[in-house]
Amino acid sequence: MQSRQPKWNIHESVILLEAYLEVLRGESLKAQIIKRVSIDLRKMAKNNGMRIDDVFRNENGISYQLQSMDSAYKGYKVYVPATKLFIETVDIYRNDNEKYVTLCKEAKCMIAQQPGNKEKFIAWASSNLSEQRCKWIEENLHKVEQFATTTNIISCSLYDVTDLSLLITLQKALS
């Protein structure tokens, strides 16, 4: 029995709308755009830690969803009815450009995501320290990060903090 595919999120929807607009402008062949979107959305999911199967955001699905986006963009059912999310995405595109640009940037970062500072640090630590020591460091840094975010000292990953004064504030709070 085949399981249902996960619901689309706003970032996937923005990538699809960008592709739809590309098709409208005739910038590339529709088949090439569909293939690229499929690859990008699959990469986005993997980068976000999802386990995906062969059907997840495949080219057939993207082609179908592109028709739904067509309906959302035109404001009436063309072949496939527009989803609520796609209508919302088109509305953001038309009425809140700043938010739309931000969503596009976030989505593109999710696709292009390289190993973050945490992954780089853990890789370095595991090649230089014992497994037990690495595990201890990772667990304790996780606790520090949780404390720092729940107390609003930081709003990002501890591994991404480069401001020394912020680290000193965190150290004082931990003491």
mmCIF file of C-alpha atoms in Angstrom:
data_model
loop_
_atom_site.group_PDB
_atom_site.id
_atom_site.type_symbol
_atom_site.label_atom_id
_atom_site.label_comp_id
_atom_site.label_asym_id
_atom_site.label_seq_id
_atom_site.Cartn_x
_atom_site.Cartn_y
_atom_site.Cartn_z
ATOM 1 C CA MET A 1 0.000 0.000 0.000
ATOM 2 C CA GLN A 2 1.389 3.378 -1.010
ATOM 3 C CA SER A 3 1.467 6.099 1.645
ATOM 4 C CA ARG A 4 0.253 9.602 0.999
ATOM 5 C CA GLN A 5 2.856 12.207 0.222
ATOM 6 C CA PRO A 6 3.557 14.879 2.859
ATOM 7 C CA LYS A 7 1.689 18.147 2.458
ATOM 8 C CA TRP A 8 3.504 20.889 0.634
ATOM 9 C CA ASN A 9 4.970 23.718 2.697
ATOM 10 C CA ILE A 10 5.305 27.404 1.870
ATOM 11 C CA HIS A 11 8.956 27.104 0.807
ATOM 12 C CA GLU A 12 8.189 24.318 -1.661
ATOM 13 C CA SER A 13 5.258 26.360 -2.921
ATOM 14 C CA VAL A 14 7.468 29.390 -3.541
ATOM 15 C CA ILE A 15 9.920 27.249 -5.528
ATOM 16 C CA LEU A 16 6.982 25.934 -7.586
ATOM 17 C CA LEU A 17 5.653 29.459 -8.213
ATOM 18 C CA GLU A 18 9.109 30.585 -9.339
ATOM 19 C CA ALA A 19 9.139 27.638 -11.770
ATOM 20 C CA TYR A 20 5.632 28.483 -12.967
ATOM 21 C CA LEU A 21 6.693 32.072 -13.660
ATOM 22 C CA GLU A 22 9.736 30.764 -15.527
ATOM 23 C CA VAL A 23 7.430 28.646 -17.706
ATOM 24 C CA LEU A 24 5.221 31.694 -18.373
ATOM 25 C CA ARG A 25 8.241 33.732 -19.440
ATOM 26 C CA GLY A 26 9.379 30.881 -21.696
ATOM 27 C CA GLU A 27 12.862 30.912 -20.184
ATOM 28 C CA SER A 28 13.415 27.153 -20.508
ATOM 29 C CA LEU A 29 11.599 24.091 -21.678
ATOM 30 C CA LYS A 30 8.804 23.146 -19.301
ATOM 31 C CA ALA A 31 10.147 19.584 -19.002
ATOM 32 C CA GLN A 32 13.565 20.898 -17.922
ATOM 33 C CA ILE A 33 11.996 23.194 -15.336
ATOM 34 C CA ILE A 34 9.882 20.354 -13.939
ATOM 35 C CA LYS A 35 12.934 18.104 -13.687
ATOM 36 C CA ARG A 36 14.940 20.820 -11.883
ATOM 37 C CA VAL A 37 12.106 21.539 -9.436
ATOM 38 C CA SER A 38 11.795 17.838 -8.654
ATOM 39 C CA ILE A 39 15.535 17.597 -7.963
ATOM 40 C CA ASP A 40 15.505 20.799 -5.879
ATOM 41 C CA LEU A 41 12.503 19.829 -3.731
ATOM 42 C CA ARG A 42 13.933 16.367 -3.116
ATOM 43 C CA LYS A 43 17.249 17.962 -2.105
ATOM 44 C CA MET A 44 15.409 20.421 0.177
ATOM 45 C CA ALA A 45 13.628 17.553 1.916
ATOM 46 C CA LYS A 46 16.857 15.588 2.407
ATOM 47 C CA ASN A 47 18.639 18.692 3.727
ATOM 48 C CA ASN A 48 15.794 19.096 6.226
ATOM 49 C CA GLY A 49 16.313 15.531 7.441
ATOM 50 C CA MET A 50 13.345 13.914 5.711
ATOM 51 C CA ARG A 51 13.435 10.369 4.423
ATOM 52 C CA ILE A 52 12.015 10.332 0.931
ATOM 53 C CA ASP A 53 10.970 7.643 -1.521
ATOM 54 C CA ASP A 54 11.045 7.518 -5.330
ATOM 55 C CA VAL A 55 7.596 9.110 -5.563
ATOM 56 C CA PHE A 56 8.322 12.102 -3.310
ATOM 57 C CA ARG A 57 8.092 15.292 -5.426
ATOM 58 C CA ASN A 58 8.833 13.324 -8.593
ATOM 59 C CA GLU A 59 8.426 14.853 -12.050
ATOM 60 C CA ASN A 60 4.861 13.566 -12.505
ATOM 61 C CA GLY A 61 3.855 15.102 -9.191
ATOM 62 C CA ILE A 62 5.552 18.396 -10.002
ATOM 63 C CA SER A 63 3.805 18.499 -13.377
ATOM 64 C CA TYR A 64 0.444 17.975 -11.658
ATOM 65 C CA GLN A 65 1.164 20.592 -8.977
ATOM 66 C CA LEU A 66 2.257 23.054 -11.663
ATOM 67 C CA GLN A 67 -1.261 22.788 -13.086
ATOM 68 C CA SER A 68 -2.662 23.556 -9.644
ATOM 69 C CA MET A 69 -0.342 26.564 -9.425
ATOM 70 C CA ASP A 70 -1.654 27.659 -12.854
ATOM 71 C CA SER A 71 -5.168 27.734 -11.388
ATOM 72 C CA ALA A 72 -3.963 29.651 -8.324
ATOM 73 C CA TYR A 73 -2.167 32.204 -10.492
ATOM 74 C CA LYS A 74 -5.073 32.710 -12.881
ATOM 75 C CA GLY A 75 -7.684 32.773 -10.126
ATOM 76 C CA TYR A 76 -9.891 30.045 -11.594
ATOM 77 C CA LYS A 77 -9.705 26.310 -12.140
ATOM 78 C CA VAL A 78 -7.809 25.531 -15.332
ATOM 79 C CA TYR A 79 -7.227 21.741 -15.232
ATOM 80 C CA VAL A 80 -6.487 21.076 -11.578
ATOM 81 C CA PRO A 81 -8.020 23.079 -8.724
ATOM 82 C CA ALA A 82 -5.715 25.441 -6.863
ATOM 83 C CA THR A 83 -4.695 24.424 -3.365
ATOM 84 C CA LYS A 84 -5.181 26.815 -0.472
ATOM 85 C CA LEU A 85 -1.393 27.011 -0.032
ATOM 86 C CA PHE A 86 -0.797 27.888 -3.695
ATOM 87 C CA ILE A 87 -3.462 30.621 -3.552
ATOM 88 C CA GLU A 88 -1.758 32.001 -0.423
ATOM 89 C CA THR A 89 1.656 31.877 -2.143
ATOM 90 C CA VAL A 90 0.381 33.783 -5.193
ATOM 91 C CA ASP A 91 -1.221 36.327 -2.840
ATOM 92 C CA ILE A 92 2.107 36.868 -1.046
ATOM 93 C CA TYR A 93 3.848 37.187 -4.437
ATOM 94 C CA ARG A 94 1.393 39.861 -5.574
ATOM 95 C CA ASN A 95 0.841 41.772 -2.337
ATOM 96 C CA ASP A 96 3.873 41.364 -0.057
ATOM 97 C CA ASN A 97 7.006 41.393 -2.186
ATOM 98 C CA GLU A 98 9.351 41.698 0.789
ATOM 99 C CA LYS A 99 7.933 38.548 2.394
ATOM 100 C CA TYR A 100 7.985 36.725 -0.937
ATOM 101 C CA VAL A 101 11.649 37.584 -1.564
ATOM 102 C CA THR A 102 12.511 36.413 1.961
ATOM 103 C CA LEU A 103 10.675 33.120 1.416
ATOM 104 C CA CYS A 104 12.522 32.629 -1.891
ATOM 105 C CA LYS A 105 15.888 33.226 -0.249
ATOM 106 C CA GLU A 106 15.053 30.839 2.599
ATOM 107 C CA ALA A 107 13.877 28.162 0.166
ATOM 108 C CA LYS A 108 16.989 28.482 -1.993
ATOM 109 C CA CYS A 109 19.169 28.208 1.127
ATOM 110 C CA MET A 110 17.322 25.032 2.112
ATOM 111 C CA ILE A 111 18.131 23.568 -1.297
ATOM 112 C CA ALA A 112 21.769 24.649 -1.402
ATOM 113 C CA GLN A 113 22.395 23.870 2.246
ATOM 114 C CA GLN A 114 25.970 22.926 2.923
ATOM 115 C CA PRO A 115 27.081 21.245 6.126
ATOM 116 C CA GLY A 116 26.622 23.789 8.875
ATOM 117 C CA ASN A 117 29.049 24.821 11.575
ATOM 118 C CA LYS A 118 27.685 22.151 13.910
ATOM 119 C CA GLU A 119 28.314 19.379 11.389
ATOM 120 C CA LYS A 120 31.774 20.749 10.625
ATOM 121 C CA PHE A 121 32.627 20.966 14.339
ATOM 122 C CA ILE A 122 31.370 17.444 15.063
ATOM 123 C CA ALA A 123 33.352 16.115 12.089
ATOM 124 C CA TRP A 124 36.487 17.882 13.354
ATOM 125 C CA ALA A 125 35.931 16.678 16.932
ATOM 126 C CA SER A 126 35.352 13.080 15.901
ATOM 127 C CA SER A 127 38.572 13.028 13.907
ATOM 128 C CA ASN A 128 40.589 14.516 16.804
ATOM 129 C CA LEU A 129 38.947 13.199 19.985
ATOM 130 C CA SER A 130 37.712 9.894 21.334
ATOM 131 C CA GLU A 131 34.148 8.877 20.551
ATOM 132 C CA GLN A 132 33.205 9.131 24.225
ATOM 133 C CA ARG A 133 34.652 12.643 24.521
ATOM 134 C CA CYS A 134 32.878 13.735 21.319
ATOM 135 C CA LYS A 135 29.550 12.459 22.587
ATOM 136 C CA TRP A 136 30.039 14.276 25.905
ATOM 137 C CA ILE A 137 30.875 17.556 24.147
ATOM 138 C CA GLU A 138 27.936 17.281 21.740
ATOM 139 C CA GLU A 139 25.452 16.503 24.544
ATOM 140 C CA ASN A 140 26.663 19.381 26.702
ATOM 141 C CA LEU A 141 26.762 21.888 23.864
ATOM 142 C CA HIS A 142 23.182 20.855 23.078
ATOM 143 C CA LYS A 143 22.189 21.616 26.710
ATOM 144 C CA VAL A 144 23.934 24.997 26.550
ATOM 145 C CA GLU A 145 22.217 25.781 23.241
ATOM 146 C CA GLN A 146 18.802 24.856 24.667
ATOM 147 C CA PHE A 147 19.406 27.105 27.696
ATOM 148 C CA ALA A 148 20.625 29.969 25.523
ATOM 149 C CA THR A 149 17.641 29.824 23.174
ATOM 150 C CA THR A 150 14.974 29.387 25.893
ATOM 151 C CA THR A 151 16.410 32.363 27.803
ATOM 152 C CA ASN A 152 16.573 34.380 24.554
ATOM 153 C CA ILE A 153 20.301 34.960 24.813
ATOM 154 C CA ILE A 154 20.659 33.629 21.278
ATOM 155 C CA SER A 155 18.118 33.114 18.508
ATOM 156 C CA CYS A 156 20.214 30.869 16.274
ATOM 157 C CA SER A 157 22.363 27.797 16.665
ATOM 158 C CA LEU A 158 25.119 28.068 19.262
ATOM 159 C CA TYR A 159 27.508 26.897 16.556
ATOM 160 C CA ASP A 160 26.699 29.986 14.479
ATOM 161 C CA VAL A 161 27.457 32.553 17.197
ATOM 162 C CA THR A 162 30.533 34.618 16.316
ATOM 163 C CA ASP A 163 29.902 37.625 18.564
ATOM 164 C CA LEU A 164 32.322 37.390 21.509
ATOM 165 C CA SER A 165 30.203 39.681 23.721
ATOM 166 C CA LEU A 166 27.228 37.350 23.174
ATOM 167 C CA LEU A 167 29.342 34.369 24.225
ATOM 168 C CA ILE A 168 30.495 36.250 27.349
ATOM 169 C CA THR A 169 26.865 37.044 28.193
ATOM 170 C CA LEU A 170 26.045 33.370 27.782
ATOM 171 C CA GLN A 171 28.986 32.351 29.965
ATOM 172 C CA LYS A 172 27.828 34.722 32.741
ATOM 173 C CA ALA A 173 24.266 33.420 32.512
ATOM 174 C CA LEU A 174 25.516 29.832 32.780
ATOM 175 C CA SER A 175 27.614 30.711 35.853
#
